[in-house]
Short mmCIF file of C-alpha atoms in Angstrom, two decimals:
data_model
loop_
_atom_site.label_atom_id
_atom_site.label_comp_id
_atom_site.label_asym_id
_atom_site.label_seq_id
_atom_site.Cartn_x
_atom_site.Cartn_y
_atom_site.Cartn_z
CA MET C 224 -35.85 28.19 -40.50
CA THR C 225 -33.07 25.98 -39.10
CA ARG C 226 -34.32 22.53 -38.21
CA PHE C 227 -32.86 20.71 -35.24
CA GLU C 228 -33.97 18.02 -32.82
CA VAL C 229 -33.53 17.68 -29.08
CA VAL C 230 -32.88 14.20 -27.74
CA ARG C 231 -33.52 13.42 -24.09
CA ASP C 232 -30.48 11.74 -22.55
CA PRO C 233 -30.30 10.27 -19.02
CA LEU C 234 -26.79 11.64 -18.51
CA TRP C 235 -26.69 15.08 -20.19
CA ASP C 236 -30.45 15.83 -20.20
CA ASN C 237 -31.01 17.61 -23.54
CA ILE C 238 -28.77 16.88 -26.53
CA ARG C 239 -29.34 19.20 -29.46
CA LEU C 240 -28.77 17.60 -32.86
CA ASP C 241 -28.19 20.17 -35.59
CA PRO C 242 -29.40 19.47 -39.15
CA GLU C 243 -26.00 18.17 -40.27
CA ALA C 244 -25.84 15.74 -37.34
CA LEU C 245 -29.38 14.58 -38.05
CA ALA C 246 -28.45 13.86 -41.64
CA VAL C 247 -25.61 11.63 -40.46
CA VAL C 248 -27.48 9.98 -37.58
CA ASP C 249 -30.28 8.83 -39.88
CA THR C 250 -28.07 6.45 -41.85
CA PRO C 251 -27.87 2.64 -41.49
CA ALA C 252 -24.21 2.73 -40.41
CA VAL C 253 -24.96 5.00 -37.44
CA GLN C 254 -28.27 3.35 -36.57
CA ARG C 255 -26.43 0.01 -36.27
CA LEU C 256 -24.77 1.43 -33.16
CA ARG C 257 -28.14 1.33 -31.37
CA TYR C 258 -27.74 -2.45 -31.32
CA VAL C 259 -24.11 -2.60 -30.17
CA ARG C 260 -23.77 -2.45 -26.40
CA GLN C 261 -21.20 -0.04 -25.05
CA LEU C 262 -19.88 -2.44 -22.41
CA GLY C 263 -20.09 -5.84 -24.06
CA HIS C 264 -20.83 -8.53 -21.48
CA ALA C 265 -20.82 -6.19 -18.47
CA PHE C 266 -24.64 -6.41 -18.40
CA LEU C 267 -24.22 -9.96 -17.08
CA VAL C 268 -22.85 -8.36 -13.90
CA TYR C 269 -24.46 -4.90 -13.94
CA PRO C 270 -27.99 -5.33 -15.36
CA GLY C 271 -28.26 -1.64 -16.24
CA ALA C 272 -25.20 -1.77 -18.50
CA THR C 273 -27.24 -2.25 -21.66
CA HIS C 274 -26.56 1.23 -23.03
CA SER C 275 -25.38 1.37 -26.60
CA ARG C 276 -22.61 2.86 -28.71
CA PHE C 277 -25.34 5.05 -30.24
CA GLU C 278 -26.07 6.79 -26.93
CA HIS C 279 -22.35 7.24 -26.34
CA ALA C 280 -21.90 8.71 -29.83
CA LEU C 281 -24.61 11.30 -29.15
CA GLY C 282 -22.98 12.10 -25.83
CA ALA C 283 -19.56 12.63 -27.42
CA TYR C 284 -21.14 14.89 -30.04
CA HIS C 285 -22.90 16.88 -27.31
CA LEU C 286 -19.66 17.39 -25.35
CA ALA C 287 -17.81 18.39 -28.53
CA ARG C 288 -20.45 21.08 -29.17
CA ARG C 289 -20.07 22.35 -25.62
CA ALA C 290 -16.27 22.34 -25.74
CA LEU C 291 -16.15 24.20 -29.05
CA SER C 292 -18.65 26.80 -27.83
CA GLN C 293 -16.66 27.35 -24.66
CA LEU C 294 -13.36 27.72 -26.53
CA GLU C 295 -14.91 30.18 -28.98
CA ASP C 296 -16.67 32.18 -26.23
CA ALA C 297 -13.37 32.46 -24.35
CA GLY C 298 -11.70 33.78 -27.50
CA ASP C 299 -9.21 30.89 -27.60
CA VAL C 300 -10.16 29.77 -31.12
CA ARG C 301 -11.89 31.09 -34.19
CA LEU C 302 -13.37 28.34 -36.29
CA ASP C 303 -15.08 28.55 -39.62
CA ALA C 304 -18.31 26.62 -40.05
CA ALA C 305 -16.62 23.78 -41.97
CA ASP C 306 -14.01 23.08 -39.28
CA ARG C 307 -16.58 23.28 -36.50
CA LEU C 308 -18.79 20.79 -38.32
CA ARG C 309 -15.88 18.43 -39.03
CA LEU C 310 -14.86 18.28 -35.37
CA LYS C 311 -18.42 17.69 -34.20
CA LEU C 312 -19.02 14.95 -36.78
CA ALA C 313 -15.69 13.27 -35.94
CA ALA C 314 -16.82 13.10 -32.31
CA LEU C 315 -20.20 11.72 -33.37
CA LEU C 316 -18.63 9.08 -35.64
CA HIS C 317 -15.55 8.15 -33.59
CA ASP C 318 -16.95 4.65 -32.85
CA ILE C 319 -18.55 4.05 -36.25
CA GLY C 320 -16.33 1.02 -36.91
CA HIS C 321 -16.92 -0.64 -33.55
CA TYR C 322 -17.48 -4.37 -33.29
CA PRO C 323 -20.25 -6.02 -31.29
CA PHE C 324 -19.46 -6.66 -27.62
CA SER C 325 -17.07 -3.81 -26.88
CA HIS C 326 -13.33 -4.44 -27.32
CA SER C 327 -13.36 -8.22 -26.96
CA LEU C 328 -12.95 -8.95 -30.67
CA GLU C 329 -9.97 -6.61 -30.91
CA GLU C 330 -8.45 -8.66 -28.10
CA ALA C 331 -9.28 -11.75 -30.15
CA GLY C 332 -7.02 -10.52 -32.96
CA LEU C 333 -9.37 -8.65 -35.30
CA PRO C 334 -8.30 -5.20 -36.54
CA HIS C 335 -8.96 -2.26 -34.22
CA HIS C 336 -12.25 -0.48 -34.72
CA GLU C 337 -10.53 2.79 -35.68
CA GLU C 338 -9.14 0.98 -38.74
CA LEU C 339 -12.61 -0.20 -39.71
CA ALA C 340 -14.03 3.32 -39.62
CA ALA C 341 -12.81 3.86 -43.20
CA ARG C 342 -15.14 1.13 -44.45
CA HIS C 343 -18.21 2.95 -43.10
CA LEU C 344 -17.11 6.48 -43.96
CA ALA C 345 -16.05 5.73 -47.52
CA ASP C 346 -19.05 3.75 -48.76
CA GLY C 347 -22.82 3.62 -48.57
CA GLU C 348 -25.39 6.15 -47.45
CA LEU C 349 -23.21 7.66 -44.74
CA ALA C 350 -20.48 8.47 -47.27
CA GLN C 351 -23.06 10.12 -49.51
CA ARG C 352 -24.36 12.27 -46.66
CA LEU C 353 -20.84 13.36 -45.72
CA THR C 354 -20.14 14.31 -49.34
CA THR C 355 -23.35 16.33 -49.46
CA LEU C 356 -22.32 18.12 -46.26
CA GLY C 357 -18.91 18.94 -47.74
CA THR C 358 -17.08 17.01 -45.01
CA PRO C 359 -14.46 14.73 -46.60
CA ALA C 360 -14.29 11.27 -45.04
CA GLN C 361 -10.47 11.38 -45.05
CA ARG C 362 -10.37 14.46 -42.84
CA LEU C 363 -12.74 12.80 -40.40
CA LEU C 364 -10.64 9.64 -40.45
CA SER C 365 -7.45 11.46 -39.52
CA LEU C 366 -9.21 12.78 -36.41
CA ILE C 367 -10.79 9.44 -35.51
CA GLN C 368 -7.52 7.55 -36.00
CA ALA C 369 -5.49 10.12 -34.02
CA ARG C 370 -3.38 11.10 -37.04
CA ALA C 371 -4.53 14.72 -37.31
CA ARG C 372 -1.99 17.41 -36.40
CA GLU C 373 -4.35 20.30 -35.85
CA PRO C 374 -4.95 22.32 -32.69
CA LEU C 375 -8.26 20.78 -31.64
CA ALA C 376 -7.59 17.17 -32.68
CA GLY C 377 -7.27 16.34 -28.98
CA LEU C 378 -11.00 16.87 -28.54
CA VAL C 379 -11.60 13.72 -30.61
CA SER C 380 -8.57 11.65 -29.59
CA GLY C 381 -6.31 12.67 -26.74
CA SER C 382 -5.79 12.78 -22.98
CA LEU C 383 -8.95 14.87 -22.50
CA ASP C 384 -11.09 13.82 -25.44
CA VAL C 385 -14.88 13.89 -25.34
CA ASP C 386 -14.93 10.12 -25.78
CA LYS C 387 -13.43 9.60 -22.29
CA LEU C 388 -15.57 12.29 -20.70
CA ASP C 389 -18.73 10.61 -21.94
CA TYR C 390 -17.93 6.93 -21.58
CA LEU C 391 -16.55 7.13 -18.04
CA SER C 392 -19.53 9.20 -16.89
CA ARG C 393 -22.10 7.16 -18.82
CA ASP C 394 -20.72 3.74 -17.93
CA ALA C 395 -20.69 4.54 -14.21
CA TRP C 396 -24.21 5.99 -14.37
CA MET C 397 -25.67 3.02 -16.22
CA CYS C 398 -23.86 0.44 -14.09
CA GLY C 399 -25.12 2.17 -10.95
CA VAL C 400 -21.66 2.56 -9.44
CA PRO C 401 -20.22 5.72 -7.85
CA TYR C 402 -16.75 5.35 -9.34
CA GLY C 403 -16.99 7.38 -12.55
CA VAL C 404 -17.79 10.75 -11.00
CA ILE C 405 -16.01 13.43 -13.04
CA ASP C 406 -16.36 17.21 -12.86
CA VAL C 407 -17.07 17.49 -16.59
CA ASP C 408 -18.24 21.10 -16.39
CA ARG C 409 -15.01 22.18 -14.74
CA LEU C 410 -12.91 20.31 -17.30
CA LEU C 411 -14.75 21.83 -20.24
CA THR C 412 -14.42 25.37 -18.88
CA SER C 413 -10.71 24.75 -18.22
CA LEU C 414 -9.89 23.84 -21.82
CA THR C 415 -7.71 26.24 -23.76
CA LEU C 416 -4.98 26.24 -26.43
CA ALA C 417 -1.24 26.35 -25.77
CA PRO C 418 1.99 25.35 -27.56
CA GLY C 419 2.56 21.60 -27.53
CA ARG C 420 5.85 19.68 -27.51
CA ASP C 421 6.40 20.58 -31.16
CA GLY C 422 5.65 24.26 -30.54
CA HIS C 423 2.36 24.21 -32.43
CA PRO C 424 -0.92 25.16 -30.71
CA THR C 425 -2.80 22.22 -29.27
CA LEU C 426 -5.59 21.49 -26.81
CA ALA C 427 -4.44 22.32 -23.28
CA LEU C 428 -5.75 22.54 -19.74
CA HIS C 429 -5.75 25.59 -17.52
CA GLU C 430 -4.37 25.08 -14.03
CA LYS C 431 -7.82 25.61 -12.51
CA GLY C 432 -8.88 22.26 -14.01
CA LEU C 433 -6.18 20.13 -12.33
CA ALA C 434 -8.42 18.76 -9.58
CA ALA C 435 -11.07 17.83 -12.15
CA LEU C 436 -8.43 16.14 -14.30
CA GLU C 437 -7.31 14.08 -11.32
CA SER C 438 -10.92 13.03 -10.76
CA LEU C 439 -11.02 11.75 -14.34
CA LEU C 440 -7.85 9.70 -13.89
CA PHE C 441 -9.06 8.19 -10.62
CA ALA C 442 -12.47 7.43 -12.14
CA LYS C 443 -10.72 5.59 -14.97
CA TYR C 444 -8.71 3.50 -12.51
CA GLN C 445 -11.81 2.67 -10.47
CA MET C 446 -13.87 1.73 -13.52
CA TYR C 447 -11.20 -0.65 -14.80
CA ARG C 448 -10.76 -2.22 -11.41
CA ASN C 449 -14.46 -2.60 -10.58
CA VAL C 450 -16.33 -2.77 -13.90
CA TYR C 451 -14.28 -3.31 -17.05
CA TRP C 452 -12.01 -5.94 -15.46
CA HIS C 453 -14.57 -7.46 -13.08
CA HIS C 454 -13.94 -11.21 -12.89
CA ALA C 455 -17.31 -12.26 -14.35
CA VAL C 456 -17.00 -9.70 -17.19
CA ARG C 457 -13.54 -11.06 -18.00
CA SER C 458 -14.78 -14.65 -17.84
CA ALA C 459 -17.55 -13.90 -20.33
CA THR C 460 -15.10 -11.96 -22.51
CA SER C 461 -12.64 -14.87 -22.55
CA MET C 462 -15.39 -17.30 -23.52
CA PHE C 463 -16.70 -14.98 -26.22
CA LYS C 464 -13.25 -14.47 -27.74
CA ARG C 465 -12.74 -18.23 -28.01
CA LEU C 466 -16.25 -18.71 -29.41
CA VAL C 467 -15.72 -16.20 -32.22
CA ARG C 468 -12.17 -17.34 -33.00
CA ARG C 469 -13.38 -20.93 -33.38
CA ALA C 470 -16.31 -19.83 -35.56
CA ILE C 471 -13.98 -17.84 -37.83
CA ALA C 472 -11.44 -20.68 -38.01
CA GLY C 473 -14.23 -23.10 -38.92
CA GLY C 474 -15.61 -20.82 -41.64
CA ARG C 475 -18.94 -20.39 -39.85
CA VAL C 476 -18.62 -16.61 -39.70
CA ARG C 477 -16.50 -14.20 -41.74
CA PRO C 478 -14.45 -11.43 -40.10
CA ASP C 479 -15.87 -8.82 -42.49
CA ALA C 480 -19.42 -9.88 -41.52
CA VAL C 481 -18.56 -9.75 -37.82
CA ALA C 482 -17.33 -6.17 -38.27
CA VAL C 483 -20.79 -4.93 -39.31
CA ALA C 484 -22.89 -7.20 -37.09
CA THR C 485 -24.94 -6.24 -34.06
CA ASP C 486 -24.68 -7.90 -30.65
CA ASP C 487 -27.85 -9.97 -30.93
CA GLY C 488 -27.33 -10.66 -34.62
CA LEU C 489 -23.89 -12.11 -34.00
CA ILE C 490 -24.96 -14.20 -31.01
CA HIS C 491 -27.91 -15.57 -33.01
CA GLU C 492 -25.53 -16.55 -35.80
CA LEU C 493 -23.12 -18.18 -33.37
CA LEU C 494 -25.90 -20.12 -31.63
CA GLN C 495 -26.90 -21.80 -34.90
CA GLN C 496 -23.69 -23.79 -35.29
CA ASP C 497 -21.89 -23.83 -31.98
CA ALA C 498 -19.58 -26.80 -31.63
CA THR C 499 -18.02 -25.35 -28.47
CA GLY C 500 -21.21 -24.91 -26.42
CA LEU C 501 -19.91 -21.49 -25.37
CA ALA C 502 -22.66 -19.51 -27.10
CA ARG C 503 -25.36 -21.32 -25.11
CA ARG C 504 -23.36 -20.89 -21.91
CA LEU C 505 -23.08 -17.15 -22.49
CA ARG C 506 -26.76 -16.83 -23.31
CA GLU C 507 -27.68 -18.64 -20.08
CA ARG C 508 -24.95 -16.97 -18.01
CA ARG C 509 -23.19 -20.22 -17.14
CA LEU C 510 -19.76 -18.65 -17.00
CA ALA C 511 -16.37 -20.24 -16.52
CA LYS C 512 -15.32 -20.07 -12.86
CA ARG C 513 -12.09 -18.77 -11.38
CA ALA C 514 -9.49 -21.44 -10.65
CA LEU C 515 -6.87 -18.75 -10.07
CA ASP C 516 -7.17 -15.04 -9.31
CA LEU C 517 -4.02 -13.12 -8.38
CA PRO C 518 -3.42 -9.36 -8.24
CA ALA C 519 -0.61 -8.15 -10.47
CA THR C 520 0.96 -6.65 -7.35
CA GLU C 521 2.03 -10.20 -6.48
CA LEU C 522 3.92 -10.50 -9.76
CA PRO C 523 7.14 -8.77 -10.82
CA ALA C 524 6.56 -5.23 -12.08
CA ASP C 525 7.64 -5.92 -15.67
CA THR C 526 5.49 -8.68 -17.14
CA PRO C 527 5.74 -9.91 -20.75
CA SER C 528 2.97 -8.71 -23.07
CA TRP C 529 2.15 -11.94 -24.91
CA PRO C 530 -0.88 -12.91 -22.73
CA SER C 531 -2.68 -9.71 -23.79
CA ASP C 532 -1.38 -9.02 -27.30
CA ASP C 533 -0.81 -12.44 -28.92
CA PRO C 534 -4.22 -14.16 -29.13
CA ASP C 535 -2.92 -17.00 -31.32
CA LEU C 536 -0.22 -17.98 -28.84
CA LEU C 537 -2.62 -17.46 -25.93
CA GLU C 538 -5.15 -19.90 -27.39
CA ARG C 539 -2.47 -22.56 -27.91
CA VAL C 540 -1.22 -22.04 -24.35
CA GLU C 541 -4.76 -22.29 -22.95
CA ASP C 542 -5.39 -25.62 -24.67
CA ARG C 543 -2.03 -27.03 -23.55
CA LEU C 544 -2.76 -25.91 -19.99
CA ALA C 545 -6.19 -27.51 -20.21
CA ARG C 546 -4.61 -30.80 -21.23
CA ASP C 547 -2.04 -30.55 -18.44
CA VAL C 548 -4.72 -30.13 -15.74
CA GLY C 549 -7.09 -32.75 -17.16
CA LEU C 550 -9.54 -30.58 -19.10
CA ALA C 551 -10.57 -30.63 -22.76
CA PRO C 552 -9.47 -27.94 -25.24
CA GLY C 553 -11.64 -24.86 -24.87
CA GLU C 554 -12.38 -25.52 -21.19
CA LEU C 555 -9.66 -23.28 -19.75
CA PHE C 556 -8.99 -19.57 -20.31
CA LEU C 557 -5.95 -17.57 -19.22
CA ASP C 558 -6.73 -13.88 -18.73
CA PHE C 559 -4.26 -11.10 -17.98
CA PRO C 560 -5.62 -7.91 -19.60
CA ALA C 561 -3.31 -4.95 -20.07
CA LYS C 562 -3.69 -1.24 -20.72
CA ALA C 563 -0.30 0.27 -19.98
CA ALA C 564 -1.42 3.80 -20.85
CA MET C 565 -4.46 3.64 -18.55
CA LEU C 566 -3.38 6.65 -16.49
CA ALA C 567 -1.08 8.33 -19.02
CA LEU C 568 -1.28 12.04 -19.78
CA ASP C 569 0.18 14.15 -22.57
CA LEU C 570 -1.08 17.71 -22.92
CA PRO C 571 0.10 21.22 -22.06
CA LEU C 572 -0.80 22.85 -18.76
CA VAL C 573 -1.32 26.64 -18.68
CA LYS C 574 -0.39 27.99 -15.25
CA ARG C 575 -2.11 30.91 -13.61
CA ASP C 576 0.82 33.20 -14.47
CA GLY C 577 0.43 32.29 -18.16
CA SER C 578 3.50 30.06 -18.40
CA VAL C 579 3.12 26.65 -20.05
CA THR C 580 4.47 23.29 -18.96
CA GLN C 581 3.77 19.76 -20.15
CA LEU C 582 1.55 17.28 -18.34
CA GLY C 583 3.11 14.01 -19.32
CA GLY C 584 5.38 11.34 -17.89
CA ALA C 585 7.41 12.45 -14.88
CA GLU C 586 6.41 16.08 -15.50
CA ALA C 587 2.80 15.31 -14.57
CA ALA C 588 3.85 14.25 -11.06
CA ALA C 589 4.95 17.81 -10.31
CA HIS C 590 1.36 19.04 -10.58
CA LEU C 591 -0.80 16.01 -9.78
CA GLY C 592 -0.61 13.48 -6.98
CA LEU C 593 -2.06 10.52 -8.84
CA PRO C 594 0.64 10.14 -11.54
CA ARG C 595 3.19 9.58 -8.77
CA VAL C 596 1.45 6.32 -7.90
CA ALA C 597 0.07 5.54 -11.38
CA ALA C 598 2.25 2.45 -11.87
CA GLU C 599 1.08 0.91 -8.60
CA LEU C 600 -2.56 1.80 -9.24
CA TYR C 601 -2.34 0.15 -12.64
CA ARG C 602 -0.84 -2.98 -11.11
CA SER C 603 -3.54 -3.10 -8.43
CA ALA C 604 -6.25 -2.89 -11.13
CA ARG C 605 -4.82 -5.84 -13.09
CA ARG C 606 -5.53 -9.46 -12.19
CA LEU C 607 -4.03 -12.67 -13.49
CA ARG C 608 -6.86 -15.17 -13.75
CA VAL C 609 -7.50 -18.67 -14.98
CA PHE C 610 -11.12 -19.55 -15.72
CA VAL C 611 -12.32 -23.14 -16.13
CA ILE C 612 -15.53 -24.68 -17.42
CA ALA C 613 -15.14 -27.80 -15.25
CA PRO C 614 -13.45 -28.08 -11.83
CA ALA C 615 -9.68 -28.36 -12.06
CA LYS C 616 -6.68 -27.74 -9.82
CA VAL C 617 -4.47 -25.04 -11.33
CA PRO C 618 -0.99 -24.61 -9.80
CA ALA C 619 -0.66 -20.91 -9.01
CA GLN C 620 3.12 -20.66 -8.92
CA ALA C 621 3.50 -22.54 -12.19
CA ILE C 622 1.04 -20.16 -13.92
CA VAL C 623 2.88 -17.13 -12.58
CA GLU C 624 6.19 -18.56 -13.84
CA LEU C 625 4.56 -19.23 -17.22
CA VAL C 626 3.24 -15.71 -17.78
CA MET C 627 6.63 -14.30 -16.78
CA LEU C 628 8.39 -16.25 -19.53
CA PRO C 629 9.39 -14.33 -22.67
CA ARG C 630 7.25 -14.98 -25.73
CA GLU C 631 10.09 -16.85 -27.45
CA GLU C 632 10.50 -19.27 -24.54
CA VAL C 633 6.76 -19.96 -24.42
CA GLU C 634 6.82 -20.66 -28.17
CA ARG C 635 9.77 -23.01 -27.69
CA ARG C 636 7.98 -24.97 -24.98
CA MET C 637 4.82 -25.16 -27.05
CA ASN C 638 6.72 -26.48 -30.07
CA ALA C 639 8.55 -29.01 -27.87
CA GLU C 640 5.22 -30.51 -26.75
CA THR C 641 6.35 -30.41 -23.13
CA GLU C 642 4.08 -29.78 -20.16
CA LEU C 643 3.71 -26.10 -19.40
CA VAL C 644 2.85 -26.61 -15.72
CA ARG C 645 3.82 -29.40 -13.38
#
């Protein structure tokens, strides 16, 4: 008799875990995800946001099962048992390499969590279970790292992957906000296969799902604007990034140990030897306050990327700015998060007459209203902020001029030991 378990989930009600999924779930690498919060420091703003990567992993697995069943019932695909299992397990394990506290440590300069997945899949009890199940870790990795070129790879990593469908719905539900409302049922029943840009079959959307797709895009925009980039969440994230970077630089924690830590385990370790005082501040929710908070709509459209993708330069700039406004190093944080592809799409659209077009770039605007204003929505979601531990006067125009400088010019000014703001 086939053994399976049913897990009660606040979002999807009943999640059925088949025997193969149970074998994988009951391993230390997957159980660690119970102790890694999905939304990092967002619980300091939204008390309900304590849900874990483990819950999200089960949700992604559940949606993958539903999507595959729907595609098979509609006659769009015929999968053998091995491929079906591989896709479901890739969805279940897509966040296996995730750090504690959401994406903050990737922002701090550590490797992306998709790269770390190999470490968990290739060694230990999880690797043994996958071998027993006949599911090679490398074939899971190609799906998790978005390198697979197979028709249903988009279910695991793509414009309409089960990761997005679960995390946007779950995050909104657990935060208690009405912004992440997505018609998931309609999206799942609108999935099909169609020729992609290269002519090969790939995951596609039927025209009947366009309104539901637009709801997903708008939910994403609203969640970034109101939850993920909330000022107090970004303050805590900035403090945490500096805390961990200083601990690594001082040899108090090792990057490879951070990669397999849990939220509470890492904070406990950081509290033991915290020269910055930031760990205690985070624990007691004494966050850095806003000295500057400007919408990106008040800045030129094309802003340099160094504030979001060069953590080493950013830290040097922050400490120079702190000195210039009379603060100590580590008492000022410059924050200008970026996600240029926030509202991007790239998948085929199957029209009611059977013809196929591409939803991507300018082509998407012919079928959806939101992509026509995507650039402005993205800019309205972004904020340029300066957080300070102690009161300080931060010159707004000088900060704007600074973040608009090319990376090379900022480097030159840093090396010249000149004031960055006057």
